[in-house]
PDB file of C-alpha atoms in Angstrom:
ATOM      1  CA  MET A   1      -0.099 -15.923   9.740  1.00 77.00           C
ATOM      2  CA  SER A   2       3.182 -16.924   8.325  1.00 77.00           C
ATOM      3  CA  GLU A   3       5.648 -17.019  10.647  1.00 79.00           C
ATOM      4  CA  ASP A   4       8.429 -15.756   8.523  1.00 90.00           C
ATOM      5  CA  CYS A   5       6.777 -12.643   7.861  1.00 96.00           C
ATOM      6  CA  ILE A   6       7.497  -9.530   9.726  1.00 97.00           C
ATOM      7  CA  PHE A   7       4.083  -7.875   9.168  1.00 97.00           C
ATOM      8  CA  CYS A   8       2.479 -11.226  10.934  1.00 97.00           C
ATOM      9  CA  GLN A   9       5.130 -10.754  13.759  1.00 97.00           C
ATOM     10  CA  ILE A  10       3.585  -7.138  14.279  1.00 97.00           C
ATOM     11  CA  VAL A  11       0.187  -8.243  13.837  1.00 97.00           C
ATOM     12  CA  ALA A  12       1.295 -10.957  16.749  1.00 96.00           C
ATOM     13  CA  GLY A  13       2.821  -8.536  18.743  1.00 95.00           C
ATOM     14  CA  ASP A  14       6.597 -10.129  18.406  1.00 96.00           C
ATOM     15  CA  ILE A  15       7.918  -7.574  16.919  1.00 96.00           C
ATOM     16  CA  PRO A  16       6.510  -3.935  18.559  1.00 96.00           C
ATOM     17  CA  SER A  17       5.280  -0.803  16.515  1.00 97.00           C
ATOM     18  CA  ARG A  18       3.883   2.217  16.325  1.00 97.00           C
ATOM     19  CA  THR A  19       0.332   1.638  16.028  1.00 98.00           C
ATOM     20  CA  VAL A  20      -1.617   3.912  15.028  1.00 98.00           C
ATOM     21  CA  TYR A  21      -5.046   2.195  14.355  1.00 98.00           C
ATOM     22  CA  GLU A  22      -6.377  -1.677  14.786  1.00 98.00           C
ATOM     23  CA  ASP A  23      -9.563  -3.297  14.522  1.00 98.00           C
ATOM     24  CA  ASP A  24      -9.946  -6.882  14.168  1.00 97.00           C
ATOM     25  CA  THR A  25      -9.190  -7.026  10.004  1.00 98.00           C
ATOM     26  CA  VAL A  26      -6.703  -4.298  10.220  1.00 98.00           C
ATOM     27  CA  LEU A  27      -3.706  -2.786  11.174  1.00 98.00           C
ATOM     28  CA  ALA A  28      -2.022   0.736  10.487  1.00 98.00           C
ATOM     29  CA  PHE A  29       1.448   1.657  12.016  1.00 98.00           C
ATOM     30  CA  LEU A  30       4.027   3.870  11.292  1.00 98.00           C
ATOM     31  CA  ASP A  31       6.774   2.937   8.746  1.00 97.00           C
ATOM     32  CA  ALA A  32       9.904   1.955  10.723  1.00 95.00           C
ATOM     33  CA  ASN A  33      11.815   3.084   7.193  1.00 95.00           C
ATOM     34  CA  PRO A  34      10.019   6.174   6.719  1.00 97.00           C
ATOM     35  CA  LEU A  35      10.184   8.118   3.058  1.00 96.00           C
ATOM     36  CA  SER A  36       8.625  11.178   5.278  1.00 97.00           C
ATOM     37  CA  PRO A  37       7.303  12.002   8.444  1.00 97.00           C
ATOM     38  CA  GLY A  38       3.983  10.215   9.118  1.00 97.00           C
ATOM     39  CA  HIS A  39       4.886   7.494   6.685  1.00 98.00           C
ATOM     40  CA  THR A  40       2.126   4.624   7.574  1.00 98.00           C
ATOM     41  CA  LEU A  41       1.663   1.718   6.530  1.00 98.00           C
ATOM     42  CA  VAL A  42      -1.960   0.440   6.779  1.00 98.00           C
ATOM     43  CA  ILE A  43      -2.071  -4.114   6.238  1.00 98.00           C
ATOM     44  CA  PRO A  44      -4.760  -6.768   6.869  1.00 98.00           C
ATOM     45  CA  LYS A  45      -4.162  -8.894   9.615  1.00 98.00           C
ATOM     46  CA  THR A  46      -4.694 -12.019   7.960  1.00 97.00           C
ATOM     47  CA  HIS A  47      -1.546 -13.256   5.740  1.00 97.00           C
ATOM     48  CA  HIS A  48      -2.089 -12.214   1.981  1.00 97.00           C
ATOM     49  CA  GLU A  49       0.886 -11.895  -0.564  1.00 97.00           C
ATOM     50  CA  ARG A  50      -0.836  -9.424  -2.771  1.00 97.00           C
ATOM     51  CA  LEU A  51      -4.075  -7.595  -3.639  1.00 96.00           C
ATOM     52  CA  ASN A  52      -4.592 -10.398  -6.081  1.00 95.00           C
ATOM     53  CA  ASP A  53      -4.427 -12.503  -2.855  1.00 94.00           C
ATOM     54  CA  THR A  54      -6.830 -10.870  -0.815  1.00 97.00           C
ATOM     55  CA  PRO A  55     -10.335 -11.463  -0.544  1.00 98.00           C
ATOM     56  CA  ALA A  56     -12.613  -8.855  -1.604  1.00 97.00           C
ATOM     57  CA  ASP A  57     -13.759  -7.844   2.266  1.00 98.00           C
ATOM     58  CA  VAL A  58     -10.742  -7.851   3.516  1.00 98.00           C
ATOM     59  CA  ALA A  59      -9.456  -5.345   0.897  1.00 98.00           C
ATOM     60  CA  GLY A  60     -12.507  -3.393   1.370  1.00 98.00           C
ATOM     61  CA  GLU A  61     -11.609  -2.843   5.380  1.00 98.00           C
ATOM     62  CA  VAL A  62      -7.995  -1.895   4.193  1.00 98.00           C
ATOM     63  CA  LEU A  63      -9.019   0.590   1.713  1.00 98.00           C
ATOM     64  CA  SER A  64     -11.750   1.694   3.977  1.00 98.00           C
ATOM     65  CA  THR A  65      -8.945   2.165   6.631  1.00 98.00           C
ATOM     66  CA  LEU A  66      -6.359   4.029   4.553  1.00 98.00           C
ATOM     67  CA  HIS A  67      -9.573   6.212   3.742  1.00 98.00           C
ATOM     68  CA  GLU A  68     -10.661   7.544   7.128  1.00 98.00           C
ATOM     69  CA  LEU A  69      -6.262   7.690   7.819  1.00 98.00           C
ATOM     70  CA  VAL A  70      -5.181   9.979   5.254  1.00 98.00           C
ATOM     71  CA  PRO A  71      -6.474  13.042   6.102  1.00 98.00           C
ATOM     72  CA  ALA A  72      -5.759  12.140  10.003  1.00 98.00           C
ATOM     73  CA  VAL A  73      -1.998  11.205   8.875  1.00 98.00           C
ATOM     74  CA  GLU A  74      -1.898  14.450   6.769  1.00 98.00           C
ATOM     75  CA  ALA A  75      -3.337  16.907  10.048  1.00 98.00           C
ATOM     76  CA  ALA A  76      -0.637  15.393  12.324  1.00 98.00           C
ATOM     77  CA  VAL A  77       2.119  16.224  10.218  1.00 98.00           C
ATOM     78  CA  ASP A  78       0.458  19.535   8.834  1.00 98.00           C
ATOM     79  CA  ALA A  79       1.375  17.783   5.192  1.00 98.00           C
ATOM     80  CA  PRO A  80      -0.056  19.184   2.435  1.00 98.00           C
ATOM     81  CA  ALA A  81      -0.894  16.291   0.587  1.00 97.00           C
ATOM     82  CA  SER A  82       0.200  12.509   0.192  1.00 97.00           C
ATOM     83  CA  THR A  83       0.671   9.712  -2.177  1.00 96.00           C
ATOM     84  CA  VAL A  84      -1.073   6.497  -1.035  1.00 97.00           C
ATOM     85  CA  ALA A  85       0.081   3.478  -2.956  1.00 96.00           C
ATOM     86  CA  PHE A  86       0.660  -0.289  -2.847  1.00 97.00           C
ATOM     87  CA  ASN A  87       3.272  -2.309  -4.530  1.00 96.00           C
ATOM     88  CA  ASN A  88       1.743  -5.283  -6.194  1.00 97.00           C
ATOM     89  CA  GLY A  89       4.873  -7.958  -6.208  1.00 96.00           C
ATOM     90  CA  GLU A  90       7.929  -8.105  -6.276  1.00 95.00           C
ATOM     91  CA  GLU A  91       8.722  -6.378  -9.689  1.00 95.00           C
ATOM     92  CA  ALA A  92       6.794  -3.926  -8.831  1.00 95.00           C
ATOM     93  CA  GLY A  93       9.214  -3.274  -5.699  1.00 94.00           C
ATOM     94  CA  GLN A  94       6.747  -4.440  -2.923  1.00 96.00           C
ATOM     95  CA  GLU A  95       9.891  -5.815  -0.425  1.00 96.00           C
ATOM     96  CA  VAL A  96       7.460  -7.595   2.113  1.00 96.00           C
ATOM     97  CA  PRO A  97       5.402  -9.960   0.917  1.00 96.00           C
ATOM     98  CA  HIS A  98       2.361  -9.316   2.913  1.00 97.00           C
ATOM     99  CA  VAL A  99       0.241  -6.775   1.249  1.00 98.00           C
ATOM    100  CA  HIS A 100       0.305  -2.826   2.493  1.00 98.00           C
ATOM    101  CA  GLY A 101      -0.443   0.445   1.527  1.00 98.00           C
ATOM    102  CA  HIS A 102       1.511   3.566   2.229  1.00 98.00           C
ATOM    103  CA  ILE A 103       0.185   6.486   3.181  1.00 98.00           C
ATOM    104  CA  ILE A 104       3.158   8.699   2.653  1.00 97.00           C
ATOM    105  CA  PRO A 105       2.896  12.946   3.336  1.00 97.00           C
ATOM    106  CA  ARG A 106       4.080  14.802   0.702  1.00 97.00           C
ATOM    107  CA  PHE A 107       5.583  18.497   1.365  1.00 97.00           C
ATOM    108  CA  GLU A 108       6.358  21.399  -0.951  1.00 95.00           C
ATOM    109  CA  ASP A 109       9.681  20.648  -2.583  1.00 93.00           C
ATOM    110  CA  ASP A 110      10.201  17.366  -0.302  1.00 93.00           C
ATOM    111  CA  GLY A 111      12.298  15.638  -3.525  1.00 91.00           C
ATOM    112  CA  GLY A 112       9.252  12.972  -4.095  1.00 89.00           C
ATOM    113  CA  ARG A 113       7.902  12.498  -7.141  1.00 89.00           C
ATOM    114  CA  PRO A 114       4.480  11.778  -9.319  1.00 87.00           C
ATOM    115  CA  ILE A 115       3.711   8.548  -9.697  1.00 85.00           C
ATOM    116  CA  HIS A 116       3.979   8.736 -13.926  1.00 84.00           C
ATOM    117  CA  ALA A 117       7.927   9.167 -12.533  1.00 85.00           C
ATOM    118  CA  LEU A 118       8.205   5.600 -11.367  1.00 83.00           C
ATOM    119  CA  VAL A 119       8.893   3.969 -14.930  1.00 85.00           C
ATOM    120  CA  THR A 120      11.425   6.029 -17.069  1.00 86.00           C
ATOM    121  CA  ASP A 121      10.489   3.870 -20.321  1.00 88.00           C
ATOM    122  CA  SER A 122       6.914   4.360 -21.373  1.00 89.00           C
ATOM    123  CA  PRO A 123       5.841   2.008 -23.864  1.00 92.00           C
ATOM    124  CA  ASP A 124       4.105   3.860 -26.734  1.00 92.00           C
ATOM    125  CA  LEU A 125       1.217   1.697 -27.745  1.00 95.00           C
ATOM    126  CA  SER A 126      -1.000   1.786 -30.828  1.00 94.00           C
ATOM    127  CA  ASP A 127      -5.152   2.168 -30.618  1.00 95.00           C
ATOM    128  CA  GLY A 128      -5.115  -1.461 -31.601  1.00 95.00           C
ATOM    129  CA  GLU A 129      -3.054  -2.860 -28.483  1.00 95.00           C
ATOM    130  CA  LEU A 130      -5.345  -0.208 -26.313  1.00 94.00           C
ATOM    131  CA  ASP A 131      -8.238  -2.119 -27.378  1.00 94.00           C
ATOM    132  CA  ALA A 132      -6.867  -5.355 -27.347  1.00 95.00           C
ATOM    133  CA  ILE A 133      -5.711  -4.702 -23.903  1.00 95.00           C
ATOM    134  CA  GLU A 134      -9.166  -3.375 -22.681  1.00 94.00           C
ATOM    135  CA  ALA A 135     -10.994  -6.045 -24.202  1.00 94.00           C
ATOM    136  CA  ASP A 136      -8.728  -8.639 -22.257  1.00 95.00           C
ATOM    137  CA  ILE A 137      -8.923  -6.440 -19.046  1.00 95.00           C
ATOM    138  CA  ALA A 138     -12.951  -6.395 -19.503  1.00 95.00           C
ATOM    139  CA  ALA A 139     -13.262 -10.237 -20.490  1.00 94.00           C
ATOM    140  CA  GLY A 140     -11.342 -10.951 -17.098  1.00 94.00           C
ATOM    141  CA  LEU A 141     -13.842  -9.812 -15.030  1.00 91.00           C
ATOM    142  CA  GLU A 142     -16.655 -12.013 -16.842  1.00 83.00           C
TER     143      GLU A 142
END
């Protein structure tokens, strides 16, 4: 727990939330500043700032909960689709430094954009650059 983390304060019960799911590892609640009706956050109860910092078993529980909640959230607000995403680090737009997955119900003509619209200046990478990145990622997993 981090005393200055708003999500840790929610887990501790110091700040109320509209909880939609809870178990020993994960808490899911409606976003206080929703981007659409039903916007839900799924967090580990233990404090981890980024996915990179989260133990694999805890990350797996968060993803499993997201998988279970997506159809329930969509059905609750009659949404035909949803965007499921993590902002992983401040430069990616993470505003609360506690891992959290978003379930954002999507509707026709909601003004939302696809994930590929997040970046307006996409890099033009050569085959050689792509090959080097591929090799570096694979090497990082060894």
